[in-house]
Coordinates of N, CA and C and ligand atoms in Angstrom, one line a residue:
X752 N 0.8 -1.2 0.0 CA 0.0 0.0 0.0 C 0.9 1.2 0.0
X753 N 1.9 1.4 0.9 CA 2.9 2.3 0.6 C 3.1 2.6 -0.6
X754 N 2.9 2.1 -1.8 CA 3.3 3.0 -3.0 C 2.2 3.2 -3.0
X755 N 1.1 3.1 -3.0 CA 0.0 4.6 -3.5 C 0.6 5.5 -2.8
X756 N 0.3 5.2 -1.4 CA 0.2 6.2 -0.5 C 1.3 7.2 -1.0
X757 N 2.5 7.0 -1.7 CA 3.8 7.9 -2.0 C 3.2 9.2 -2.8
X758 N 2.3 8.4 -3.8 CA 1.6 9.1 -4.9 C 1.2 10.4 -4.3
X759 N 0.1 10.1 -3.4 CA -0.7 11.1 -2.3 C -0.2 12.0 -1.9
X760 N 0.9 11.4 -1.2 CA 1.9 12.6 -0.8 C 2.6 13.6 -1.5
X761 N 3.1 13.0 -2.8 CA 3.5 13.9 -3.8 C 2.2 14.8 -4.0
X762 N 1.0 14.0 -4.2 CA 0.1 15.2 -5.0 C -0.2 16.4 -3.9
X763 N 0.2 15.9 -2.6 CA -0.7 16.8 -1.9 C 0.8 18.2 -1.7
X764 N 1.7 17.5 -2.6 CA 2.7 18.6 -2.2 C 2.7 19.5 -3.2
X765 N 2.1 18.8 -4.2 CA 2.1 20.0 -5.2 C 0.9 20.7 -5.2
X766 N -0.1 20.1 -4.8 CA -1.6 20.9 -5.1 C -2.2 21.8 -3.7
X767 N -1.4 21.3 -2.3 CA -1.3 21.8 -1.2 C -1.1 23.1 -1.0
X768 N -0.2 24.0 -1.9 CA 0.5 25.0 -1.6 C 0.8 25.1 0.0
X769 N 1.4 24.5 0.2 CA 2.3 24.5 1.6 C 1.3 24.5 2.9
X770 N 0.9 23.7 2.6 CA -0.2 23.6 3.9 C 0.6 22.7 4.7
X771 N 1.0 21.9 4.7 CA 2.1 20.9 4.9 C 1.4 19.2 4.1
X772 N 1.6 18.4 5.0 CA 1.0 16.7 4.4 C 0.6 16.1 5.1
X773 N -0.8 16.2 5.4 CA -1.8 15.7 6.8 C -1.7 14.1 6.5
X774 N -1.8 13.8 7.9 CA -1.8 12.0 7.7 C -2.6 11.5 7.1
X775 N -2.5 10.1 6.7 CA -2.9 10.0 5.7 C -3.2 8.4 5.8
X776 N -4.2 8.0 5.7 CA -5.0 6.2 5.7 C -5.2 5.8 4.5
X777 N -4.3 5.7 3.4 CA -4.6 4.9 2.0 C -4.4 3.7 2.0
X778 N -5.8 3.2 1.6 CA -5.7 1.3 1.5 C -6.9 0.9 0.2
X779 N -7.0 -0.6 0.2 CA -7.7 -0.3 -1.3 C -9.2 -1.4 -0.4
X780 N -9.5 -1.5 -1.2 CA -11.2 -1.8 -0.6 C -12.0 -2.2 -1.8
X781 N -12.7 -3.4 -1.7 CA -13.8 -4.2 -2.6 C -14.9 -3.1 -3.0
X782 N -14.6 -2.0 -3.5 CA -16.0 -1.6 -3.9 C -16.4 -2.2 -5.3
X783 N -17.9 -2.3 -5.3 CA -18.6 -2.9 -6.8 C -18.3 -2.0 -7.5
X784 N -17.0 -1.5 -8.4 CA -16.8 -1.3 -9.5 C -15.7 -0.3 -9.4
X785 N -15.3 0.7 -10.2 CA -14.4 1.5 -10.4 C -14.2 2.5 -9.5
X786 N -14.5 2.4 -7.9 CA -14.6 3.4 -7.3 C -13.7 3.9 -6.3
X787 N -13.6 5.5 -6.1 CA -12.9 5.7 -4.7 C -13.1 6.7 -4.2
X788 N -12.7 6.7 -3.2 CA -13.2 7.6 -2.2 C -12.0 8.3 -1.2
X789 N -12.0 10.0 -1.5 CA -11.4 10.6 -0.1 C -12.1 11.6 0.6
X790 N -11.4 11.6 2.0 CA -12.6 12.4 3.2 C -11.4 12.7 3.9
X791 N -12.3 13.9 4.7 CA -11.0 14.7 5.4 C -11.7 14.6 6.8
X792 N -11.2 13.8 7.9 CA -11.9 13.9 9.1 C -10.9 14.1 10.5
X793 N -11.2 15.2 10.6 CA -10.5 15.6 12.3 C -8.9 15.8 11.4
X794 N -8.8 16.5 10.3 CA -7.4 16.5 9.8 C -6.6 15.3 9.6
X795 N -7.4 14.6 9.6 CA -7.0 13.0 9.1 C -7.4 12.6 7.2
X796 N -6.7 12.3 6.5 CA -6.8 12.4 5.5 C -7.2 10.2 4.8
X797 N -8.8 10.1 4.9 CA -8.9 8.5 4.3 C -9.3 8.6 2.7
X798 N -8.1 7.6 2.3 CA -8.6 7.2 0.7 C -8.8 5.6 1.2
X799 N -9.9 6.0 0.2 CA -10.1 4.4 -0.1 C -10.0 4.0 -1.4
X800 N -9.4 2.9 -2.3 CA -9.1 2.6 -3.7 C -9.7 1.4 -4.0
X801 N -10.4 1.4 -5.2 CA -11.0 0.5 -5.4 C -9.7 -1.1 -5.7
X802 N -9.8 -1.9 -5.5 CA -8.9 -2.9 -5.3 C -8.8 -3.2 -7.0
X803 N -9.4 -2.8 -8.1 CA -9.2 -3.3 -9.4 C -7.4 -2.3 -9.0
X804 N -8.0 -1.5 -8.5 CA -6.4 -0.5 -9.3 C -5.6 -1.0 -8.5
X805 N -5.3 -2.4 -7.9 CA -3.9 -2.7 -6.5 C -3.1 -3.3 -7.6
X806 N -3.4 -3.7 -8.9 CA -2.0 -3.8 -10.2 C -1.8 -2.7 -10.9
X807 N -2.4 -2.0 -10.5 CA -2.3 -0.5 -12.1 C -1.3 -0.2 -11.9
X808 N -0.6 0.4 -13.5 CA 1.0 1.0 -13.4 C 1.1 2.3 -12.6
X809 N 2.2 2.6 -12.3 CA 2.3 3.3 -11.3 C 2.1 4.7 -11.7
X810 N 1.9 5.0 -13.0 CA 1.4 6.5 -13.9 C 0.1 6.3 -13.5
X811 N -0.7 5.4 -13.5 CA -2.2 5.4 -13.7 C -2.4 5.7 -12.1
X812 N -1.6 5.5 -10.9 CA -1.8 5.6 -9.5 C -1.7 6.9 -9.4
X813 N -0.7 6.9 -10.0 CA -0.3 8.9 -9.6 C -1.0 9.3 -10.2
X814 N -1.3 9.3 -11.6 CA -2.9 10.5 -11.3 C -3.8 10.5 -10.9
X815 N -4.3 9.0 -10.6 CA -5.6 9.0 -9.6 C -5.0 9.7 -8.5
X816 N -4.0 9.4 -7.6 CA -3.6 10.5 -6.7 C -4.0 11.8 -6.7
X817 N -3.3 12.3 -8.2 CA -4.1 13.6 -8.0 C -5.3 14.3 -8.2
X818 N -5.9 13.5 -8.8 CA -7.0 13.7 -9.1 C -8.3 13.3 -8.1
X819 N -7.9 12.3 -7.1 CA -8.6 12.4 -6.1 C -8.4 14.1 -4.7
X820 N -6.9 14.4 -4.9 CA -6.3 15.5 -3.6 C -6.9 16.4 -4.5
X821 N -6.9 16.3 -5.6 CA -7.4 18.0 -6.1 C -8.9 18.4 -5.6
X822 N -9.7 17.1 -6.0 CA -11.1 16.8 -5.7 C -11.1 17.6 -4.3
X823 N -10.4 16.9 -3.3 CA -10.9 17.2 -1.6 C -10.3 18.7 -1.8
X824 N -9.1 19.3 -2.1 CA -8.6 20.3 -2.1 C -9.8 21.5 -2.8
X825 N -10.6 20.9 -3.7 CA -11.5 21.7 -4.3 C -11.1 22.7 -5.6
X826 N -10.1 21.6 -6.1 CA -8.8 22.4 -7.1 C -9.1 21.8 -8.1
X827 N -8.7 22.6 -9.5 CA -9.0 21.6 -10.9 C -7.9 20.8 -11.2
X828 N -8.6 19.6 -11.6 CA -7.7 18.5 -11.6 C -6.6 19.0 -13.3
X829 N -5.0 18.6 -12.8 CA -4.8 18.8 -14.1 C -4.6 18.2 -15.3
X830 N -4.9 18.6 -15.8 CA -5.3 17.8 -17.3 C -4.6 16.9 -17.8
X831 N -3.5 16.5 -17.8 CA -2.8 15.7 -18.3 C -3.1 14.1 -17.2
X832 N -3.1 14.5 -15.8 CA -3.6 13.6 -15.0 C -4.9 13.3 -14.9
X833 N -5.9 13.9 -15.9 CA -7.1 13.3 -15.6 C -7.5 12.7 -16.9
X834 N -6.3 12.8 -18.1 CA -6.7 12.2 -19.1 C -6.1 10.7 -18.8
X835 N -4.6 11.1 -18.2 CA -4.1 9.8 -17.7 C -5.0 8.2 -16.6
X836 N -5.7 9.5 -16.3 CA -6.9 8.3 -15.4 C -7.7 7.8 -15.9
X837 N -8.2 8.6 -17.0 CA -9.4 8.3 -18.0 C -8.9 7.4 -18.7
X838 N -8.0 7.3 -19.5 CA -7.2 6.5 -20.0 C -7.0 5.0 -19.7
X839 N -6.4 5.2 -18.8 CA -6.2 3.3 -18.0 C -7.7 3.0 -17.4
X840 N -9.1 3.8 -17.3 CA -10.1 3.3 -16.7 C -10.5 2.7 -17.7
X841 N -10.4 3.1 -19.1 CA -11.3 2.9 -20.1 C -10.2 1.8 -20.7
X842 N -9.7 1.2 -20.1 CA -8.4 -0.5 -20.8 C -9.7 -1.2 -20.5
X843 N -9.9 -2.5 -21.8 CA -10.7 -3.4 -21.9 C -10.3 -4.2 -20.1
X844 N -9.7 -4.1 -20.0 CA -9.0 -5.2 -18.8 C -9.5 -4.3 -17.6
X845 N -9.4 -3.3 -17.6 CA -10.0 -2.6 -16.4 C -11.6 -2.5 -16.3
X846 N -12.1 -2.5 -17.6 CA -13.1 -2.1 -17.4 C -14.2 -3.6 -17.4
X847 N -13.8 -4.6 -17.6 CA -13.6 -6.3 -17.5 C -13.8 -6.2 -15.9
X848 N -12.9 -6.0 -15.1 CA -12.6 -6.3 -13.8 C -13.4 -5.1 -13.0
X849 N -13.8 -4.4 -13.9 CA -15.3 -3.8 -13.1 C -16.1 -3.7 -12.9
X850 N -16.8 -4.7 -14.2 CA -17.9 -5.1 -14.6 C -18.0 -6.7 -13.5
X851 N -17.0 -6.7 -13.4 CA -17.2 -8.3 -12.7 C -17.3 -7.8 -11.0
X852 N -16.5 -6.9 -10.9 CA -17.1 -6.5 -9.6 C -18.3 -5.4 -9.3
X853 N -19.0 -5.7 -9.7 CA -20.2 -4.5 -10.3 C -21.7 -6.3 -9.8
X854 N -21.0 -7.0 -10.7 CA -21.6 -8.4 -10.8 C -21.6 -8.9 -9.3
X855 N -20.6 -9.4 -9.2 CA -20.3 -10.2 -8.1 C -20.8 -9.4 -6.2
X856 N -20.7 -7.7 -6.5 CA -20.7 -7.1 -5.1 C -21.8 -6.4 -4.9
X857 N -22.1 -6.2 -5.9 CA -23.4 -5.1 -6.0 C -24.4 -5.5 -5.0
X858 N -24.3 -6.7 -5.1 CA -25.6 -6.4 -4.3 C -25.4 -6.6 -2.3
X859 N -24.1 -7.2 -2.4 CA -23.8 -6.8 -0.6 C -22.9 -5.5 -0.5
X860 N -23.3 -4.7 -1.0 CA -22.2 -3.4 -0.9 C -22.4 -3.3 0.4
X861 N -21.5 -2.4 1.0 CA -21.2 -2.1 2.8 C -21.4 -0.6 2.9
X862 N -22.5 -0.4 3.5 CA -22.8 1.1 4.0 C -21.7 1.8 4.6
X863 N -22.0 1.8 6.1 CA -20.9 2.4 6.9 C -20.8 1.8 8.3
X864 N -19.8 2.5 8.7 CA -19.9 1.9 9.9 C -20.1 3.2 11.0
X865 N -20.9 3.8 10.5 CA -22.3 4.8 11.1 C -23.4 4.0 11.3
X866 N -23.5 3.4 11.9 CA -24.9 2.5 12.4 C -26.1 3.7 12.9
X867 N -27.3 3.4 13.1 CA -28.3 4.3 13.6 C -28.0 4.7 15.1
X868 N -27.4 3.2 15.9 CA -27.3 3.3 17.2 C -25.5 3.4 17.7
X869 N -25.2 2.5 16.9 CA -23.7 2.7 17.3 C -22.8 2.7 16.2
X870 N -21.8 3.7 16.6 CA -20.1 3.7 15.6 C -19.6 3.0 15.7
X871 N -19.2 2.0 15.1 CA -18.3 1.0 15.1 C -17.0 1.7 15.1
X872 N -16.6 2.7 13.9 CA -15.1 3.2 14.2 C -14.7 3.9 15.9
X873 N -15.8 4.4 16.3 CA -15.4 4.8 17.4 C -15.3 3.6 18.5
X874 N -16.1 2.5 18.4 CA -16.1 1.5 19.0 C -14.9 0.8 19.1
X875 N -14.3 1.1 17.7 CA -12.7 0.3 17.3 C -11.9 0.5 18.3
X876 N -12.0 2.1 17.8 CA -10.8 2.8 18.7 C -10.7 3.1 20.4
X877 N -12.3 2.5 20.9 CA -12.2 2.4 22.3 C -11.3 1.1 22.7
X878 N -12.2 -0.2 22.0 CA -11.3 -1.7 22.0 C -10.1 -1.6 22.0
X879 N -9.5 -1.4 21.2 CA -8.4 -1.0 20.6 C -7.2 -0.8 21.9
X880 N -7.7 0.3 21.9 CA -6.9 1.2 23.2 C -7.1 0.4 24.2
X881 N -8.3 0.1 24.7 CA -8.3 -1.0 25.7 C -8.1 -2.3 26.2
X882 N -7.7 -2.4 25.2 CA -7.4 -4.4 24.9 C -5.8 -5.0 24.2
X883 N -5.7 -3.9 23.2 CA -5.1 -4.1 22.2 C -3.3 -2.5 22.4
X884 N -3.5 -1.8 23.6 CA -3.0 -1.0 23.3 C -2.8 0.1 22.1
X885 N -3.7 -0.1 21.7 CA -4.1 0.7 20.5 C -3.2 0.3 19.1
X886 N -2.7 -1.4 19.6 CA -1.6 -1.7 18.8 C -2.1 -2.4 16.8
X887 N -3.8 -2.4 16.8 CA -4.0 -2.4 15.9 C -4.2 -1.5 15.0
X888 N -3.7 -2.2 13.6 CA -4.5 -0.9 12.6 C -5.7 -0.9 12.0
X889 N -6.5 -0.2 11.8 CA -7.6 0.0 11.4 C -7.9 -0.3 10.3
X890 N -8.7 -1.8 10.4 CA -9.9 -2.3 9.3 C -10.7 -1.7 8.8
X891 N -11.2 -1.3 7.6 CA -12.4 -1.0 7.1 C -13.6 -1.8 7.9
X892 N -14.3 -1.1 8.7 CA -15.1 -1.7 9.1 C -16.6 -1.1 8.7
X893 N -17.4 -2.2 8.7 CA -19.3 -1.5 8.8 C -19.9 -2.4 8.7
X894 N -21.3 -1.7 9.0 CA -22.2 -3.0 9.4 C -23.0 -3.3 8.1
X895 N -23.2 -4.7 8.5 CA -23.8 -5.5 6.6 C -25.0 -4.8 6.4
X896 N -25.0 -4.8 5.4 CA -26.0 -4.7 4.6 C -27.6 -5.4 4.7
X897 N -27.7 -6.3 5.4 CA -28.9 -7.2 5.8 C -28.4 -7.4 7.3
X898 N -29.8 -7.5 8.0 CA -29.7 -8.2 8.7 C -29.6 -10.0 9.4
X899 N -28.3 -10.0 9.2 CA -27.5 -11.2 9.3 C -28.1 -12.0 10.6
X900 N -29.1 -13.3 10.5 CA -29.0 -13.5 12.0 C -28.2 -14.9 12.7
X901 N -27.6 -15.7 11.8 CA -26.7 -16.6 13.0 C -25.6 -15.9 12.8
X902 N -24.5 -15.7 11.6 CA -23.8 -15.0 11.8 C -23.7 -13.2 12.3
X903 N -23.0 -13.0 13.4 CA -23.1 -11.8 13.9 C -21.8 -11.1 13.6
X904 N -20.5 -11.5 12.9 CA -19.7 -10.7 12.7 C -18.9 -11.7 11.9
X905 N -18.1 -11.0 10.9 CA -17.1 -11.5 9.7 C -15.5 -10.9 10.1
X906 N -15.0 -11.4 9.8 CA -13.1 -11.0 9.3 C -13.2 -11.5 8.0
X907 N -12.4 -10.7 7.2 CA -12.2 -10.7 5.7 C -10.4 -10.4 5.7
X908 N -9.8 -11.8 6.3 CA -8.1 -11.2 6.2 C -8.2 -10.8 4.8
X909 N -8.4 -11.1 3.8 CA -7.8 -10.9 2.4 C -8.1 -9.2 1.8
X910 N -9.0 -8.8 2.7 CA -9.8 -7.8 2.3 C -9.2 -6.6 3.5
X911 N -9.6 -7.1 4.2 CA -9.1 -6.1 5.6 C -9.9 -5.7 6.0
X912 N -11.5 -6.3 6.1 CA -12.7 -5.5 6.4 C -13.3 -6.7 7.5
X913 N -14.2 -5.5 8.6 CA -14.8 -6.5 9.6 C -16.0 -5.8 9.0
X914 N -16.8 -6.9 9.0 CA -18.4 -6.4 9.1 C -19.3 -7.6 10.0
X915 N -20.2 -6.0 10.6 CA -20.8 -6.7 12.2 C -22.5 -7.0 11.1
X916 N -23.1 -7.3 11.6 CA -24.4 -7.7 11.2 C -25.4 -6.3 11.8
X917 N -26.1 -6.1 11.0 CA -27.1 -4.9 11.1 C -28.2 -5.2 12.5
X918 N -28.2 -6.4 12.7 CA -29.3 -6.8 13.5 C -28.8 -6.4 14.6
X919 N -27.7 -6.1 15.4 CA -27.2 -5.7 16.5 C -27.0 -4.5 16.5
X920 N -27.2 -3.4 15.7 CA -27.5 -2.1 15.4 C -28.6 -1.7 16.0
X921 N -28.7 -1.8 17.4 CA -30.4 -1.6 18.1 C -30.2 -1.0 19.3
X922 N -31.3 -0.3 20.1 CA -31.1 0.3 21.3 C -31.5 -1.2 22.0
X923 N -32.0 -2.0 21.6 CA -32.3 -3.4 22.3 C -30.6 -4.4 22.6
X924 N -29.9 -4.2 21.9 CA -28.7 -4.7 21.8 C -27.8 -3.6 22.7
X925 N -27.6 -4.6 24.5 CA -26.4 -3.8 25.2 C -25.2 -3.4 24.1
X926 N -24.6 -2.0 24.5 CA -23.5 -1.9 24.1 C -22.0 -2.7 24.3
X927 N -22.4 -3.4 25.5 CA -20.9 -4.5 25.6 C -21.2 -5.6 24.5
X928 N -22.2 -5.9 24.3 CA -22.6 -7.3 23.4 C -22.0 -7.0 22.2
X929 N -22.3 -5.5 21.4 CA -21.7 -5.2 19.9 C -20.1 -5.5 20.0
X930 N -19.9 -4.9 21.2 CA -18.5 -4.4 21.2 C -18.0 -5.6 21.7
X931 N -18.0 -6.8 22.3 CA -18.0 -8.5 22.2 C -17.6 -8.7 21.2
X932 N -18.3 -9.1 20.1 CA -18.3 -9.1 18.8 C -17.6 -9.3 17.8
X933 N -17.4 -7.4 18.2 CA -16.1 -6.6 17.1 C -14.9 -6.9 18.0
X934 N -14.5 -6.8 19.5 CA -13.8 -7.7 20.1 C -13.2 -9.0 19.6
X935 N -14.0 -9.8 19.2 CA -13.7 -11.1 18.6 C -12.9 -11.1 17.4
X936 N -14.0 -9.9 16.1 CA -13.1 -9.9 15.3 C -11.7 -9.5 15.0
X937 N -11.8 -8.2 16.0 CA -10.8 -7.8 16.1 C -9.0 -8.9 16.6
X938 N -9.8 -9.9 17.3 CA -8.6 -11.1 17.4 C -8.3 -11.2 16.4
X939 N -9.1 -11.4 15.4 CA -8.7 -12.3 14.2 C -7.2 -11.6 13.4
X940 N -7.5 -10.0 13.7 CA -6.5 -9.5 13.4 C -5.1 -9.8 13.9
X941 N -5.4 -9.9 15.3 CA -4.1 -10.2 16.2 C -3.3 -11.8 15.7
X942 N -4.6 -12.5 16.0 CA -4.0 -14.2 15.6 C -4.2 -14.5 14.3
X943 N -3.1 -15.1 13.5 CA -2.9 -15.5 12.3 C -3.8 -16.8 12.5
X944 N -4.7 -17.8 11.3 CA -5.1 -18.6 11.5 C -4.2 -19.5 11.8
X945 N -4.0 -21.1 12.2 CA -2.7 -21.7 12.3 C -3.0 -23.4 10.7
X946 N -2.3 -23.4 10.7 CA -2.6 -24.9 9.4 C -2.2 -26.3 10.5
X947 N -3.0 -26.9 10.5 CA -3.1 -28.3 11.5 C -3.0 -29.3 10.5
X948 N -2.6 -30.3 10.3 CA -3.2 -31.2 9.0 C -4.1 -30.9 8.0
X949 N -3.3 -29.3 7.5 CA -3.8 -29.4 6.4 C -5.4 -28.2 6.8
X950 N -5.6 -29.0 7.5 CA -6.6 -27.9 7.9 C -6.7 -26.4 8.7
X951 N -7.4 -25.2 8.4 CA -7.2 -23.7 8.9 C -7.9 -24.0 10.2
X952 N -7.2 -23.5 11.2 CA -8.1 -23.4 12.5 C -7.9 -21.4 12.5
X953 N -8.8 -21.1 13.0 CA -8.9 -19.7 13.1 C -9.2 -19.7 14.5
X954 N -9.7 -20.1 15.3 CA -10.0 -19.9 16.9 C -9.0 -21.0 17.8
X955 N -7.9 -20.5 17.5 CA -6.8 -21.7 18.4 C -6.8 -21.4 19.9
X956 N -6.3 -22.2 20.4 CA -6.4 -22.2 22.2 C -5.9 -20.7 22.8
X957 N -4.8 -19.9 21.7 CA -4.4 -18.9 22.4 C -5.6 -17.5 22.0
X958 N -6.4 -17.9 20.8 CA -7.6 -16.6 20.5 C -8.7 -17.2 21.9
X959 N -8.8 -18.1 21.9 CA -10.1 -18.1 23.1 C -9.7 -17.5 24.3
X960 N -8.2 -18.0 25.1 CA -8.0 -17.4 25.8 C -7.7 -16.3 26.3
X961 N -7.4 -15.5 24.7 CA -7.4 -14.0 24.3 C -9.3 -13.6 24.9
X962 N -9.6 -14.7 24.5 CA -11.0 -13.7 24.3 C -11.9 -13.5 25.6
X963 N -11.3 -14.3 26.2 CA -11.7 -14.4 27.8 C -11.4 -13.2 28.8
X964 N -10.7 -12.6 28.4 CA -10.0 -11.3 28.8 C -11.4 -10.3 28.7
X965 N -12.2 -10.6 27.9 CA -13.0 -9.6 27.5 C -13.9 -9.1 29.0
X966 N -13.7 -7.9 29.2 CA -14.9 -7.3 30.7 C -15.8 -8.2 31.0
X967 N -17.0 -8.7 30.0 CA -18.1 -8.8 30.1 C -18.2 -10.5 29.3
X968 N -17.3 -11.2 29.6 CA -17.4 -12.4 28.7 C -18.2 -12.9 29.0
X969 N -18.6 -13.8 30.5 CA -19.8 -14.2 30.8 C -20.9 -13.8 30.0
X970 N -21.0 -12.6 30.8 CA -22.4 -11.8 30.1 C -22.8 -12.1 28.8
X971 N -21.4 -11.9 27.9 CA -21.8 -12.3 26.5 C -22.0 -13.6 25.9
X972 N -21.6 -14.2 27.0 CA -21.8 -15.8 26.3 C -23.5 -16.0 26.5
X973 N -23.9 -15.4 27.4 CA -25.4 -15.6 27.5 C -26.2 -15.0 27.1
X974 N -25.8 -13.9 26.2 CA -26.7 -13.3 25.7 C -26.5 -14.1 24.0
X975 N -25.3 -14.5 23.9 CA -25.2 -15.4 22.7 C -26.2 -16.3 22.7
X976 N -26.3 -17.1 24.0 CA -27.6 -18.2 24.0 C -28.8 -17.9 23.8
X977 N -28.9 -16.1 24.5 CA -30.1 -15.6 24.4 C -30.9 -15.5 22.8
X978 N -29.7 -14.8 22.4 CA -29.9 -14.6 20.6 C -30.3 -16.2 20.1
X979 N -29.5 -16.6 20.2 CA -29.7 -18.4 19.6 C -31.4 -18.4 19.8
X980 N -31.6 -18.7 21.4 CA -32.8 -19.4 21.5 C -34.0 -18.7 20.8
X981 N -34.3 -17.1 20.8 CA -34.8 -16.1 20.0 C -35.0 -16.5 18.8
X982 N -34.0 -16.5 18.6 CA -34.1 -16.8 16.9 C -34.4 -18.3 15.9
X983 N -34.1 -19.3 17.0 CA -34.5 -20.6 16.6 C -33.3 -21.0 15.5
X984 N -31.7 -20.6 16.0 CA -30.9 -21.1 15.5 C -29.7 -21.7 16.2
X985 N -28.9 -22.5 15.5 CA -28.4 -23.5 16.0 C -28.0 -22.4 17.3
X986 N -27.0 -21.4 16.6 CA -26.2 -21.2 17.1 C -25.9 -19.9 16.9
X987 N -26.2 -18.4 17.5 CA -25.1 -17.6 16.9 C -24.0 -17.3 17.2
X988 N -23.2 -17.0 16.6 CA -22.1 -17.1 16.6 C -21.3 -16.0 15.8
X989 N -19.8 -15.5 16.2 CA -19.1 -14.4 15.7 C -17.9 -15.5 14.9
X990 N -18.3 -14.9 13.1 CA -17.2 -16.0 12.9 C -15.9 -15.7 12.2
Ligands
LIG765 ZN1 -14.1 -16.0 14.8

């Protein structure tokens, strides 16, 4: 990811006029199709890149660089860089690999992780700091798009995204229970899965006992049963 992010930096040096080069979260992200996104929050600078461009040549990176900092800067993009972007968007091969992710995502695309009831990013960063010494870096996280009901939370190592299930988006859902959860997932970060004969275990003896640590474990194991029996499934579960 470091080489986008280089891109960034340059563009914001030239299109900045000396403001200096605010920090900066560039990572790339499954969106359904050609898309990206930058936002300027608390002087924090997040791009997000659509993951078609994580092989594009490194001309086609730098102008999307610029052409996204000009965008947030509110500056005209310059021409030579926005023909450059236009250019490599419209390659049969790009535009192939965005039609297929247009296909394949469209229809679970990921809101945010602005829930009605709770922030998950702010939730991160409580966890985080509390559990984790704030030693993780931050997943794209949000909450699914449907209300998911045995599964209640995902890890996507390949992706870098946690997504919690909408159905725990409630003033009915304690706030330790969400934050359980995203706790859980949040291991997955910490523990690599391990290969046993051949087979992935992802919850080995040292994630459970990680997870026991949690304030309110009890509590949440019974409200896990609670959800189960509610809902007339086997089992829910954080997976
Ligand atoms: Zn799990």
């Amino acid at each position: 990811m470091n080489e986008a992010k280089k891109f960034f930096i340059d563009a914001f040096h030239h299109l900045g006029s000396n403001r200096g080069i605010p920090a900066m979260d560039v990572r790339f992200y499954p969106y359904a199709g050609l898309r990206h996104t930058i936002r300027l929050r608390s002087g924090h600078v997040y791009v997000r890149l659509s993951d078609i461009c994580k092989d594009c040549p490194p001309e086609a990176m730098r102008a999307l660089a610029f052409v996204l900092v000009a965008r947030l800067l509110g500056k005209k993009v310059p021409a030579v860089h926005e023909r450059t972007y236009r250019d490599y968007s419209l390659t049969p091969e790009v535009m192939r690999l965005s039609d297929i992710a247009r296909r394949r995502r469209g229809r679970k695309m990921i809101s945010s992780a602005q829930g009605t009831t709770y922030d998950l990013e702010k939730m991160f960063s409580k966890i985080n700091r509390r559990y984790f010494d704030s030693s993780l870096e931050k997943p794209t996280i949000t909450w699914s798009q449907r209300k998911t009901r045995s599964i209640l939370g995902h890890h996507d190592r390949v992706y870098g995204t946690i997504t919690i299930s909408k159905s725990l988006d409630s003033p009915q859902v304690p706030e330790w229970f969400v934050e359980f959860i995203l706790y859980h997932e949040m291991l997955h970060i910490k523990h690599a899965a391990r290969m046993i004969n051949g087979r992935r275990y992802y919850h080995t003896a040292a994630f459970r006992l990680d997870e026991r640590r949690f304030a309110k474990f009890e509590d949440a194991q019974r409200w896990l049963e609670q959800v189960a029996r509610q809902r007339r499934v086997p089992r829910a579960r954080a997976a």
